[in-house]
Coordinates of C-alpha atoms in Angstrom, one line a residue:
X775 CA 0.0 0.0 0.0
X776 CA 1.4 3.3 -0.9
X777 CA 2.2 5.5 2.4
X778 CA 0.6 8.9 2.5
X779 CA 2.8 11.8 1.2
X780 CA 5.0 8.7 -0.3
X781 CA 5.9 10.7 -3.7
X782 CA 6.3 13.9 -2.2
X783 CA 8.6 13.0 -0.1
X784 CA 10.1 11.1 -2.8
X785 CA 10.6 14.0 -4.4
X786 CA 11.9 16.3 -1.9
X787 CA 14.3 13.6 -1.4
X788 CA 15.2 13.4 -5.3
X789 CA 15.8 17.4 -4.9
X790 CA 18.5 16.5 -2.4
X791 CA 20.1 14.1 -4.3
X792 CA 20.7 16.4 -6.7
X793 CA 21.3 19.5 -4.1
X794 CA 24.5 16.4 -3.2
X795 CA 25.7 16.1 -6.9
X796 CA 28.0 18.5 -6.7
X797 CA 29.6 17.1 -3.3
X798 CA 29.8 13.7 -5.4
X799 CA 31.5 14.8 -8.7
X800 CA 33.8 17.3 -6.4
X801 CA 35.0 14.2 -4.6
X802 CA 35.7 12.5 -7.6
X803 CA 32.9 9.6 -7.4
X804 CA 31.5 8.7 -10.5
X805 CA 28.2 7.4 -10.6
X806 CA 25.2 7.2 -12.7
X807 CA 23.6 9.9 -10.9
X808 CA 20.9 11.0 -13.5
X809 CA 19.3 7.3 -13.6
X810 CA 18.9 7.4 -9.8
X811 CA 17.2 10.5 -9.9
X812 CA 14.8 9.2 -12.6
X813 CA 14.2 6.3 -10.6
X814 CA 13.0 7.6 -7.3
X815 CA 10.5 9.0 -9.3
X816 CA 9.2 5.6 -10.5
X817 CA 9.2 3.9 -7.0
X818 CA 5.7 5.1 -6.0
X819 CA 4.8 2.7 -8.8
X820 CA 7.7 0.3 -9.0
X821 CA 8.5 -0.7 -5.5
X822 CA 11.7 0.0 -3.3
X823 CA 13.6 -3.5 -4.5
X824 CA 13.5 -1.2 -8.0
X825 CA 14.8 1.1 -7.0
X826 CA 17.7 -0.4 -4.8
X827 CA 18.7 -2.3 -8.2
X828 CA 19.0 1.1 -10.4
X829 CA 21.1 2.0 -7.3
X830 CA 23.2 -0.8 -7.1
X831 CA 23.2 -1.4 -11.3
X832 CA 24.4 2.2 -11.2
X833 CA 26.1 3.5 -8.6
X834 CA 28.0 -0.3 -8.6
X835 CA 26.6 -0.5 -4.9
X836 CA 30.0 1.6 -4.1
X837 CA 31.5 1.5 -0.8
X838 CA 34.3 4.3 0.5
X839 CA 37.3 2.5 2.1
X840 CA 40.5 4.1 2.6
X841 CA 39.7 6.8 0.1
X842 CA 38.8 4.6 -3.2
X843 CA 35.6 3.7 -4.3
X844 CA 35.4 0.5 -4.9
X845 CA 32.3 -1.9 -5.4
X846 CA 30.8 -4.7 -3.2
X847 CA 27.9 -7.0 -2.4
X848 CA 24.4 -5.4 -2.5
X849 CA 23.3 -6.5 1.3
X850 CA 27.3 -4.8 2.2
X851 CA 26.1 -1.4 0.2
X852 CA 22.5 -1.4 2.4
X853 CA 24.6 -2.1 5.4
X854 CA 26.3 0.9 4.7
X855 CA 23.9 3.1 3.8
X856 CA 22.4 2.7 7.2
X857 CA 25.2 3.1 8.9
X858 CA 25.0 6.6 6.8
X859 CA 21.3 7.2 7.2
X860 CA 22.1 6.5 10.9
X861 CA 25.2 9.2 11.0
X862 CA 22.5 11.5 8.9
X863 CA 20.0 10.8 11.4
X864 CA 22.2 11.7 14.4
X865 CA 24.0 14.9 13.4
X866 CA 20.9 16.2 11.3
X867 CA 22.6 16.2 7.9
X868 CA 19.5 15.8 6.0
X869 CA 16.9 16.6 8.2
X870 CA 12.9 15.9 7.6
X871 CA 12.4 16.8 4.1
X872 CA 8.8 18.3 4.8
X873 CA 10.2 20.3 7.6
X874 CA 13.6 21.3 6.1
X875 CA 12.6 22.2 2.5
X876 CA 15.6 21.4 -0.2
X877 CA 18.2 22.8 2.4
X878 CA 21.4 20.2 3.0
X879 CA 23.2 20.7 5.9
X880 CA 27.0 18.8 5.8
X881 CA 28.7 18.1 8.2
X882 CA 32.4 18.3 8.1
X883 CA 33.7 15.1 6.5
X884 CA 36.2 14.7 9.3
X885 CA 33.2 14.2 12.2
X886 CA 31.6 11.9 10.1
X887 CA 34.5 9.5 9.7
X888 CA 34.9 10.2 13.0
X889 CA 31.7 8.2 13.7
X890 CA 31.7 5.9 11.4
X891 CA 35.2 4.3 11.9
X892 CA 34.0 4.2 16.0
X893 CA 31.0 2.4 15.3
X894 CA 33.0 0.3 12.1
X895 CA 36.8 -0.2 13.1
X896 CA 37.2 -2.9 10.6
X897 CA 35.2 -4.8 8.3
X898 CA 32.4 -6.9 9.4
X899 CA 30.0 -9.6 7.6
X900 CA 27.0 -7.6 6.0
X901 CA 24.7 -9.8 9.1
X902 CA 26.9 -8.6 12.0
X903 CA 27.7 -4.8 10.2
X904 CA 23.3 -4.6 9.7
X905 CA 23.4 -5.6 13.6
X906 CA 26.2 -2.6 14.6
X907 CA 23.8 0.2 13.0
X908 CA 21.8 2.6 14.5
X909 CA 18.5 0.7 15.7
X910 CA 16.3 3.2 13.6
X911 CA 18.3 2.3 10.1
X912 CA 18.6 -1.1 10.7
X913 CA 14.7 -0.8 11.3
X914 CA 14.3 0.8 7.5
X915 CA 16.5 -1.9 6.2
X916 CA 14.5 -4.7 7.5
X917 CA 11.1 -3.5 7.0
X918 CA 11.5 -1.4 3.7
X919 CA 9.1 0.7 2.1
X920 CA 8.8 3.0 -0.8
X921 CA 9.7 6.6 1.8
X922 CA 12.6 4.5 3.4
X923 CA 14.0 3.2 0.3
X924 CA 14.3 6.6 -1.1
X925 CA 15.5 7.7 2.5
X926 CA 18.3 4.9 2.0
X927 CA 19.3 5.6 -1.2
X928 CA 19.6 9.4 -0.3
X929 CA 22.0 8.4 2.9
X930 CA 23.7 6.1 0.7
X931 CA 24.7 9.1 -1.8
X932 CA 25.1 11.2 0.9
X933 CA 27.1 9.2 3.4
X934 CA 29.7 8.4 -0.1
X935 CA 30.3 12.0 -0.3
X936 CA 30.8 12.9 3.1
X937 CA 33.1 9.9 3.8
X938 CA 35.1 10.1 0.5
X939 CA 38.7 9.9 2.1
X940 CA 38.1 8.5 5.5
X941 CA 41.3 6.3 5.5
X942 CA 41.4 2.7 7.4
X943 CA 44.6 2.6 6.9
X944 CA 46.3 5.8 7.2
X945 CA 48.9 5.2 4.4
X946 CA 46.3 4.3 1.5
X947 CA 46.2 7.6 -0.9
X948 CA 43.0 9.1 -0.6
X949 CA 42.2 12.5 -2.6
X950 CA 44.1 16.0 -2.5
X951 CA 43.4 17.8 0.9
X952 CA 41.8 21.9 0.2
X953 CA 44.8 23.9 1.4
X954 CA 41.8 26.4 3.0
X955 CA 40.0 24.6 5.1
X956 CA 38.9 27.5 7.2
X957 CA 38.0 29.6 3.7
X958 CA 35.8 26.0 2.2
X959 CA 34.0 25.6 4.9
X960 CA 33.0 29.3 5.0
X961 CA 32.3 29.2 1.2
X962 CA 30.4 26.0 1.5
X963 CA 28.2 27.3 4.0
X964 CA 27.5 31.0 2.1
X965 CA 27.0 29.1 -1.6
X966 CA 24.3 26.7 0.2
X967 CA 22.9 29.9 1.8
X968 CA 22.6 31.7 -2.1
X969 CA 21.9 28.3 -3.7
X970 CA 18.2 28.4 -1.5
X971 CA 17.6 32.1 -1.9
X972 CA 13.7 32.5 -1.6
X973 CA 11.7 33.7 -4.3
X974 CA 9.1 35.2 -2.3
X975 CA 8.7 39.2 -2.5
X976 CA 10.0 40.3 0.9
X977 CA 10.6 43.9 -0.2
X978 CA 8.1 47.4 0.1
X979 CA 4.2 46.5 1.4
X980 CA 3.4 50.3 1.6
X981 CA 3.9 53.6 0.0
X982 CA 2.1 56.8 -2.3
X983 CA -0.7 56.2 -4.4
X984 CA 0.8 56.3 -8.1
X985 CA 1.0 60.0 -8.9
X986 CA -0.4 61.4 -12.4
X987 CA 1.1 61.2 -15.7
X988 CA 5.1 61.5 -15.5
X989 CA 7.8 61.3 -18.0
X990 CA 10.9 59.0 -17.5
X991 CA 14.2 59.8 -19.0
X992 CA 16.3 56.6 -19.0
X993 CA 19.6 56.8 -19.7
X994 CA 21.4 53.8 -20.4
X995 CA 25.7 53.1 -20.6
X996 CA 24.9 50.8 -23.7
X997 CA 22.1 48.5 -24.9
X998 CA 24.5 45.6 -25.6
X999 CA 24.5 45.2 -22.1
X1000 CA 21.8 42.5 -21.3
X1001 CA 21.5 43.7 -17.5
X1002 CA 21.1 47.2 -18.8
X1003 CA 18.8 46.1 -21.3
X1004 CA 16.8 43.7 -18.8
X1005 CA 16.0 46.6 -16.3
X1006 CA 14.9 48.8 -18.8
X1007 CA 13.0 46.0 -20.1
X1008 CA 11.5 46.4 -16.4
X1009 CA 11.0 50.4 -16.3
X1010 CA 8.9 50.1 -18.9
X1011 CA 6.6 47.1 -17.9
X1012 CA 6.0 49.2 -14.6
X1013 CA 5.7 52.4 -16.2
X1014 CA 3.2 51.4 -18.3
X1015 CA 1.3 49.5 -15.6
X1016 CA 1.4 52.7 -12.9
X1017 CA 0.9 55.4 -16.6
X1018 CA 3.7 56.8 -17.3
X1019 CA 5.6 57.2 -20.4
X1020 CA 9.5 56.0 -20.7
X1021 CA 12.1 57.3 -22.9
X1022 CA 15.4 55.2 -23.0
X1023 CA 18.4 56.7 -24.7
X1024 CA 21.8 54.8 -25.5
X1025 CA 25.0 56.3 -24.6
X1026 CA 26.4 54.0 -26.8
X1027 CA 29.8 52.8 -24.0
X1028 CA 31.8 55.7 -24.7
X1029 CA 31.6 58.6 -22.4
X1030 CA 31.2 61.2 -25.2
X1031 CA 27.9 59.0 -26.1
X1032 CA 26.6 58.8 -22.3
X1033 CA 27.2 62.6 -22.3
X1034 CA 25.2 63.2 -25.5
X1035 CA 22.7 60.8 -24.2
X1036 CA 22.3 62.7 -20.6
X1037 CA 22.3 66.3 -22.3
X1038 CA 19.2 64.4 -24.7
X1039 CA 17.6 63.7 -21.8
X1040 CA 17.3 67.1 -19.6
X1041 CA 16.3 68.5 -22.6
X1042 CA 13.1 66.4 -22.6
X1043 CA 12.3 67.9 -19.2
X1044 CA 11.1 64.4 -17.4
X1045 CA 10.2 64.2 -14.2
X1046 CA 13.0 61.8 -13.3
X1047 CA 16.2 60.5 -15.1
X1048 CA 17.6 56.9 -14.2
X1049 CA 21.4 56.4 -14.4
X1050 CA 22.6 53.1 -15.7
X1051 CA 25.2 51.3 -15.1
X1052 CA 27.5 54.4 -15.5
X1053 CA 29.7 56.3 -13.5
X1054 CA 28.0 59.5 -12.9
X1055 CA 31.7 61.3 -12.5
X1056 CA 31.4 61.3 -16.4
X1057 CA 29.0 63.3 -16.3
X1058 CA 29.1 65.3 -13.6
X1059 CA 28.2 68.6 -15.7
X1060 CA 24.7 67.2 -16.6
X1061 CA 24.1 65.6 -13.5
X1062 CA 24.4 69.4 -11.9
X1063 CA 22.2 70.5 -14.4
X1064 CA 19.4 67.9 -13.1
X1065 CA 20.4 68.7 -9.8
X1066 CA 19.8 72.3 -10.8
X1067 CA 16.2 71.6 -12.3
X1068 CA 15.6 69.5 -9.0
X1069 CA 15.0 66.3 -11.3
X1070 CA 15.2 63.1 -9.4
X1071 CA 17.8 60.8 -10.3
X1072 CA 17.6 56.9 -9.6
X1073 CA 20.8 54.9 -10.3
X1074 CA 21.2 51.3 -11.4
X1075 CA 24.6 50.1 -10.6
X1076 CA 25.8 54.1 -10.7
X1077 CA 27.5 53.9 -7.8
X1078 CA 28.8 51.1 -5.3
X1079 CA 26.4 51.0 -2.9
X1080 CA 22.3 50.6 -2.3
X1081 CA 20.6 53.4 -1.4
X1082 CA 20.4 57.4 -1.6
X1083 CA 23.6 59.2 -2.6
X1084 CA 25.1 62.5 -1.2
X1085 CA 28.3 62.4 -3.6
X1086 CA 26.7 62.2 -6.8
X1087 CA 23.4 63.5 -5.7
X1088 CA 21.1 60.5 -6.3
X1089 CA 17.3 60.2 -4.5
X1090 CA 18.7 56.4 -4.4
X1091 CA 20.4 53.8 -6.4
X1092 CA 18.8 50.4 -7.2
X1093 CA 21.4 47.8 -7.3
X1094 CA 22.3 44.3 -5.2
X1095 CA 25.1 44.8 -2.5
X1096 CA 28.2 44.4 -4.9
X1097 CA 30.5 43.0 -1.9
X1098 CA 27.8 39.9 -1.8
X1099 CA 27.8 39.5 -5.7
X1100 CA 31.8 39.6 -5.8
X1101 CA 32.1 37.1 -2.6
X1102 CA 29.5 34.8 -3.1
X1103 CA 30.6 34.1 -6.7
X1104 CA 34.6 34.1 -5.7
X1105 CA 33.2 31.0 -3.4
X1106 CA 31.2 29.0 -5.3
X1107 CA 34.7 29.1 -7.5
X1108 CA 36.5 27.7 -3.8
X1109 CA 33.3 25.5 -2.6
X1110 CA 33.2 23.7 -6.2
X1111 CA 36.8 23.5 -6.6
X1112 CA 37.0 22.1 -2.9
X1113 CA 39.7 24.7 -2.6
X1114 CA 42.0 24.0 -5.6
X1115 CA 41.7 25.8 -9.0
X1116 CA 43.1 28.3 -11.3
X1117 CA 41.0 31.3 -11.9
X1118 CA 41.1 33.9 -14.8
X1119 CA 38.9 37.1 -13.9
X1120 CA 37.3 39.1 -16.9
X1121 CA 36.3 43.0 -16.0
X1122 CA 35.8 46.4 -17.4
X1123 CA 37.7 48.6 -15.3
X1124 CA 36.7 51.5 -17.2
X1125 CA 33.5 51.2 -15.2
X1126 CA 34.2 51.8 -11.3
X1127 CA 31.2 49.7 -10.5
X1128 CA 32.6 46.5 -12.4
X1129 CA 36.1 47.8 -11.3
X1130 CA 35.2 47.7 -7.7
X1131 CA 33.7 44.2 -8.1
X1132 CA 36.5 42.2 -9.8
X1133 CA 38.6 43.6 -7.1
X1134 CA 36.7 42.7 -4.1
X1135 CA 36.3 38.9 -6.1
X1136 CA 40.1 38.8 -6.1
X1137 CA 40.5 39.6 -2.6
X1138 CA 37.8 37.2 -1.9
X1139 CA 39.7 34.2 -3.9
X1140 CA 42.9 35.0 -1.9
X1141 CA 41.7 33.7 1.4
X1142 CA 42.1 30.1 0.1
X1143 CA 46.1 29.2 -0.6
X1144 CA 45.1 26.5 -3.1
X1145 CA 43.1 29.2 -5.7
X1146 CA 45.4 30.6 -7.7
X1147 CA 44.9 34.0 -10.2
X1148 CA 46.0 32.9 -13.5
X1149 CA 45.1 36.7 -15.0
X1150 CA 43.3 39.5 -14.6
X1151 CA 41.6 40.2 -18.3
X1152 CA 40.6 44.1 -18.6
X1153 CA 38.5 44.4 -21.8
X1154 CA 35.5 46.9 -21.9
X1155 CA 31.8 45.6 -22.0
X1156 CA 31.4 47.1 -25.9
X1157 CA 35.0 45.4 -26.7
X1158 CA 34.0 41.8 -25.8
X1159 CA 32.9 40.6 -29.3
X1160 CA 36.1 42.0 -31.0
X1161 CA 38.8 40.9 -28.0
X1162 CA 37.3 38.2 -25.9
X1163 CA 37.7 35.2 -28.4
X1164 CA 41.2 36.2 -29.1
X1165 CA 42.2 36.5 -25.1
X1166 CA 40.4 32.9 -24.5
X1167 CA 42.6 32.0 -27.3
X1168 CA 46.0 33.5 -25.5
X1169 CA 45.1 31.9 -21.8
X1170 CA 44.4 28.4 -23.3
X1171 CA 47.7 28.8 -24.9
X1172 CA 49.4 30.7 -21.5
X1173 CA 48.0 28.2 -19.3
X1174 CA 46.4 25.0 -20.6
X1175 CA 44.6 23.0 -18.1
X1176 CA 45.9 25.0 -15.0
X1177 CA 42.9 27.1 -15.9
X1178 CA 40.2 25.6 -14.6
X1179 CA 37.7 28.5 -13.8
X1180 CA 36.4 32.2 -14.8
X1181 CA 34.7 34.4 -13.3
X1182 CA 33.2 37.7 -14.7
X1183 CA 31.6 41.1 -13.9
X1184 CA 28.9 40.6 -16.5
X1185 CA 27.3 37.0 -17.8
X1186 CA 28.1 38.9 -21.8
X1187 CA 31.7 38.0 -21.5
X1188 CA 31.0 33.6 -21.6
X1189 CA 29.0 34.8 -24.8
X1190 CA 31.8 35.8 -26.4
X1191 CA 34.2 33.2 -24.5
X1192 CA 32.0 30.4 -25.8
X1193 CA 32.9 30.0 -29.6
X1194 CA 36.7 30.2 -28.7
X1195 CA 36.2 26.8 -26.0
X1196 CA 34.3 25.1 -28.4
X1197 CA 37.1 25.7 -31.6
X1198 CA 39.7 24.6 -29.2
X1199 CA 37.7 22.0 -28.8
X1200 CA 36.7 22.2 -24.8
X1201 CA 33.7 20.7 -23.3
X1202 CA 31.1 23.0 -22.5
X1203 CA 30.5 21.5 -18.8
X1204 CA 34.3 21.1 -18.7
X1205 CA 36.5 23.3 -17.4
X1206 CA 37.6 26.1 -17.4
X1207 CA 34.1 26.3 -15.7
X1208 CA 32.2 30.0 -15.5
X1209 CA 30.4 32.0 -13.1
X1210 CA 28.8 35.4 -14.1
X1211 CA 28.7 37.8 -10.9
X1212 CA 25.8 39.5 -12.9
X1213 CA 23.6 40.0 -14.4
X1214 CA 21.6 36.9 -14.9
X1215 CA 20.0 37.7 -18.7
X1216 CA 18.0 35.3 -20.5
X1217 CA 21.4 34.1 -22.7
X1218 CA 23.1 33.5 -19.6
X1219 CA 20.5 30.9 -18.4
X1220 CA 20.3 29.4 -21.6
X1221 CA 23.9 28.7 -21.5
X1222 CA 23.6 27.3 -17.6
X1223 CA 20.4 25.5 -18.4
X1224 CA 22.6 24.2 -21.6
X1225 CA 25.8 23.4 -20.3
X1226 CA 27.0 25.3 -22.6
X1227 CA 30.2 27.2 -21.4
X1228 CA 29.1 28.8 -18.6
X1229 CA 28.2 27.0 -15.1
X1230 CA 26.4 29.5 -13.0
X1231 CA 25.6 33.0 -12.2
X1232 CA 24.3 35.7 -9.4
X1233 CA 21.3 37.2 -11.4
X1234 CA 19.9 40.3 -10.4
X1235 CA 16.5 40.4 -10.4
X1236 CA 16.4 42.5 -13.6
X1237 CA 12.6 43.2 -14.1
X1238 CA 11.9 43.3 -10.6
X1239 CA 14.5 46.1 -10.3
X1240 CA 12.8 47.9 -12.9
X1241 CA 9.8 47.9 -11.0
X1242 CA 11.5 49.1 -7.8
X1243 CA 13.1 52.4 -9.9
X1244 CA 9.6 53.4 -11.2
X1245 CA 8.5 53.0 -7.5
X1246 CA 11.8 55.1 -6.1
X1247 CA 10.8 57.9 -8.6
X1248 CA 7.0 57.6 -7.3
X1249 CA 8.2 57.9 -3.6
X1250 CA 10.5 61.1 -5.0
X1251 CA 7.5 62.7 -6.5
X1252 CA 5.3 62.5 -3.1
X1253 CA 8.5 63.7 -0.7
X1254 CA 8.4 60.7 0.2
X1255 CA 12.0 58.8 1.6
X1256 CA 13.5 56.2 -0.8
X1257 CA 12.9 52.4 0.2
X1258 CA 16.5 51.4 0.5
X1259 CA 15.2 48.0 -0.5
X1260 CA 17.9 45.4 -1.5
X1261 CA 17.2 42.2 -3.6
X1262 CA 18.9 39.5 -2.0
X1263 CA 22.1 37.3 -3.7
X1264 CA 21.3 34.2 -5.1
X1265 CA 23.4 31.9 -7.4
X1266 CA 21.3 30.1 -10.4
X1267 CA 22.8 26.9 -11.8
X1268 CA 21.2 24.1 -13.4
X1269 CA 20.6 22.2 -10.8
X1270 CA 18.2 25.5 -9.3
X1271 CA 17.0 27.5 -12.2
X1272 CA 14.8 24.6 -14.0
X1273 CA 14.8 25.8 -17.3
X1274 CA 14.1 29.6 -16.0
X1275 CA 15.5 32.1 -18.2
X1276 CA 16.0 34.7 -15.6
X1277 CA 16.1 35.3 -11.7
X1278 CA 12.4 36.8 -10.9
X1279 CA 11.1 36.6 -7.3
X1280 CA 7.1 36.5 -7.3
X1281 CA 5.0 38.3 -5.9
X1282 CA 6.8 42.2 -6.4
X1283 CA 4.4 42.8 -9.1
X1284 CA 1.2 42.1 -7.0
X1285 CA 2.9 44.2 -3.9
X1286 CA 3.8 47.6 -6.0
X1287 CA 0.2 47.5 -8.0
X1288 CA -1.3 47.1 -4.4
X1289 CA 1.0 50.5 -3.2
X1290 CA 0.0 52.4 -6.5
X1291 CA -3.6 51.3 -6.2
X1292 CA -3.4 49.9 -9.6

């Protein structure tokens, strides 16, 4: 008889086997993890015994002894995965799925075979080592059903990954130790925390009715870029829902273009002017003028940090905390690595925004000794088409397989990056593997959701940040304080995204229409 809540649990469970993938290909354990996942799906309908065969057909019923996988007897392999459910059980790696959600909490592999070599010294018979486990697994393992197979099967996979390396014999090679254990365990723990971001609106409840028909000037750095493009993408949606009328403007990259583009724009006389993804020191005559005029400006990415601005004079500026973008991507480089790779960063350092992030990324990969900076690529957003092939082609030459990972100031740059891998003829889940610390746009995902030469990337919620601007500018218009909101950093991979195509958190639109009374 199928238990209540059987497939739901089964699969929250199958979410955590593949929350553990990563921990299983970092350690080097090869399995056939895709075919387990696909069959905890069938053992409502096809029984737990099914489902312990795909295991053991797939996963070779593999044992961890002395830091090599090697395979053994099916009634051995449920031995030991209760002796892992058991060590789950007791330190509360996996917790109740219904109570804990897809969060995985690991413990540090060397507390685990800690435990397990104490209750385990040596090898025992599969009878007398299903005796030694914890009463409550050995209970699953005799009297199985569909929840506690899957329950089994999960402790098997995660109790492998946890235990990869516990050595019986302390002169057997086991794999390369992190040279940062301090800095993995930190990154470990602040990549779960971004992998499990929420996607429920937690931002503004409350605020002025939409005021009458305004004008928006927005003025963008260039249109190439997809996160400038996104968010204007979002101005407009919002401005159009609240009645207002947008008009954008390209400054084209070049400074003489973003000036030309700002003068266009006070001479439109809007109510407000947004500043994106610009330094507003280039153009620090205009933005006088609109100071001057008393015109609102709302920055996106203008300046390094959240909120209103004395120095430029900005009624806020709408970004993501860059010091959480540039950490939280430097370690998922040092959690997925386990502490050992070599890293080329890609930024525009004509921008101080992108400036400021690549350096805080670099100072963020330095607090592991076993990352290493292979180079530090400096090539302008509106340059990457022309000059990022040709640099891909120069490191692969420089460096070969010492590089192993990028990371990037914009997702655009694995665009351009992409062609060059494939002609040199690199896998595109292969290394050199790439994170984009922004901005999340649609080409980005399709390359994540694609394994396609880009692993990951910390999306900002473009069209949700559109909405907040238009609702900054509303709040300027009644004299009303800014909201100082601040999306929170999450990291969007292919194990997370599920065939999104961007990073957007539910529920903002419902929230502002509510505020404006629209």
């Amino acid at each position: 008889m199928q238990q209540p809540g059987g497939r739901v649990h089964g699969h929250l469970v199958g979410a955590r086997l593949q929350a553990l993938h990563l921990r299983l290909t970092g350690s080097g354990l090869v399995v056939g993890f895709s075919r387990v996942v696909s069959a905890h799906n069938n053992a409502a309908s096809d029984g737990p015994d099914h489902l312990l065969s795909v295991i053991h057909r797939n996963i070779g019923a593999t044992a961890i002894t002395s830091g090599l996988a090697r395979p053994v007897g099916l009634s051995k392999a449920l031995s030991i995965s209760a002796v892992g459910l058991a060590s789950i059980t007791r330190h509360n790696l996996l917790g109740h799925p219904l109570q804990h959600g897809l969060r995985t909490k690991y413990l540090p592999p060397p507390e685990v075979c800690r435990w397990a070599q104490n209750r385990h010294p040596k090898p025992h018979p599969p009878g007398r080592l299903l005796r030694a486990v914890h009463p409550s697994a050995r209970t699953l393992l005799m009297h199985p059903s569909r929840k506690t197979a899957i329950m089994a099967a999960a402790a098997l996979l995660a109790f492998a990954a946890a235990t990869t390396g516990c050595g019986q014999d302390s002169t057997s090679p086991g794999p390369p130790k992190a040279g940062c254990p301090a800095a993995l365990a930190r990154a470990e723990g602040n990549v779960e925390q971004a992998m499990n971001t929420t996607t429920s609106w937690d931002g503004p409840t409350s605020g002025p009715k939409a005021a009458s028909r305004r004008t928006i000037a927005f003025v963008a750095q260039t249109m190439i870029n997809p996160g400038v493009a996104g968010v204007a993408r979002g101005v407009r949606e919002a401005a159009k829902v609240i009645g207002w009328d947008v008009k954008v403007i390209d400054g084209q990259g070049t400074p003489a273009g973003i000036q030309a583009a700002f003068s266009q724009a006070i001479n439109l006389k809007p109510a407000g002017i947004v500043i994106s993804a610009f330094d507003p020191a280039v153009t620090s005559q205009q933005v006088a003028q609109a100071n001057a005029r008393n015109i609102p400006l709302v920055g996106w990415h203008a300046v390094h940090s959240p909120g209103p601005s004395k120095h430029p004079r900005l009624f806020t500026n709408v970004t993501t905390r860059v010091e959480d973008v540039a950490k939280t991507s430097a370690d998922w480089i040092i959690a997925h690595s386990q502490g050992k790779a070599g890293v080329v960063i890609f930024t525009d350092a004509s921008v101080p925004f992108a400036r400021n992030k690549s350096e805080l990324i670099r100072r963020e990969l330095t607090t592991c000794s076993g990352v290493s900076l292979l180079s530090y690529e400096n090539i302008p957003i509106t340059d990457t088409t022309s000059r990022v092939p040709q640099a891909v082609s120069s490191l692969l030459a420089r460096f070969q397989n010492k590089w192993t990972y990028s990371v990037a100031i914009n997702d655009l740059y694995f665009a351009d990056a992409a062609p060059a891998l494939q002609a040199a003829g690199k896998q595109g889940d292969g290394p050199p593997l790439n994170i984009g610390a922004g901005d999340g746009d649609p080409s980005a995902f399709q390359r994540i959701n694609n394994r396609h030469y880009q692993a990951a990337t910390i999306p900002e919620p473009l069209i949700e940040q559109g909405w907040q601007i238009i609702d900054e500018f509303n709040r300027a218009f009644s004299a009303q304080p800014a909201s100082t909101y601040v999306a929170p950093v999450h990291i969007s991979t292919a194990l997370n995204s599920k065939g999104a195509t961007s990073w957007d958190p539910t529920g903002y639109r419902e929230a502002y229409r509510k505020i404006w009374g629209k």
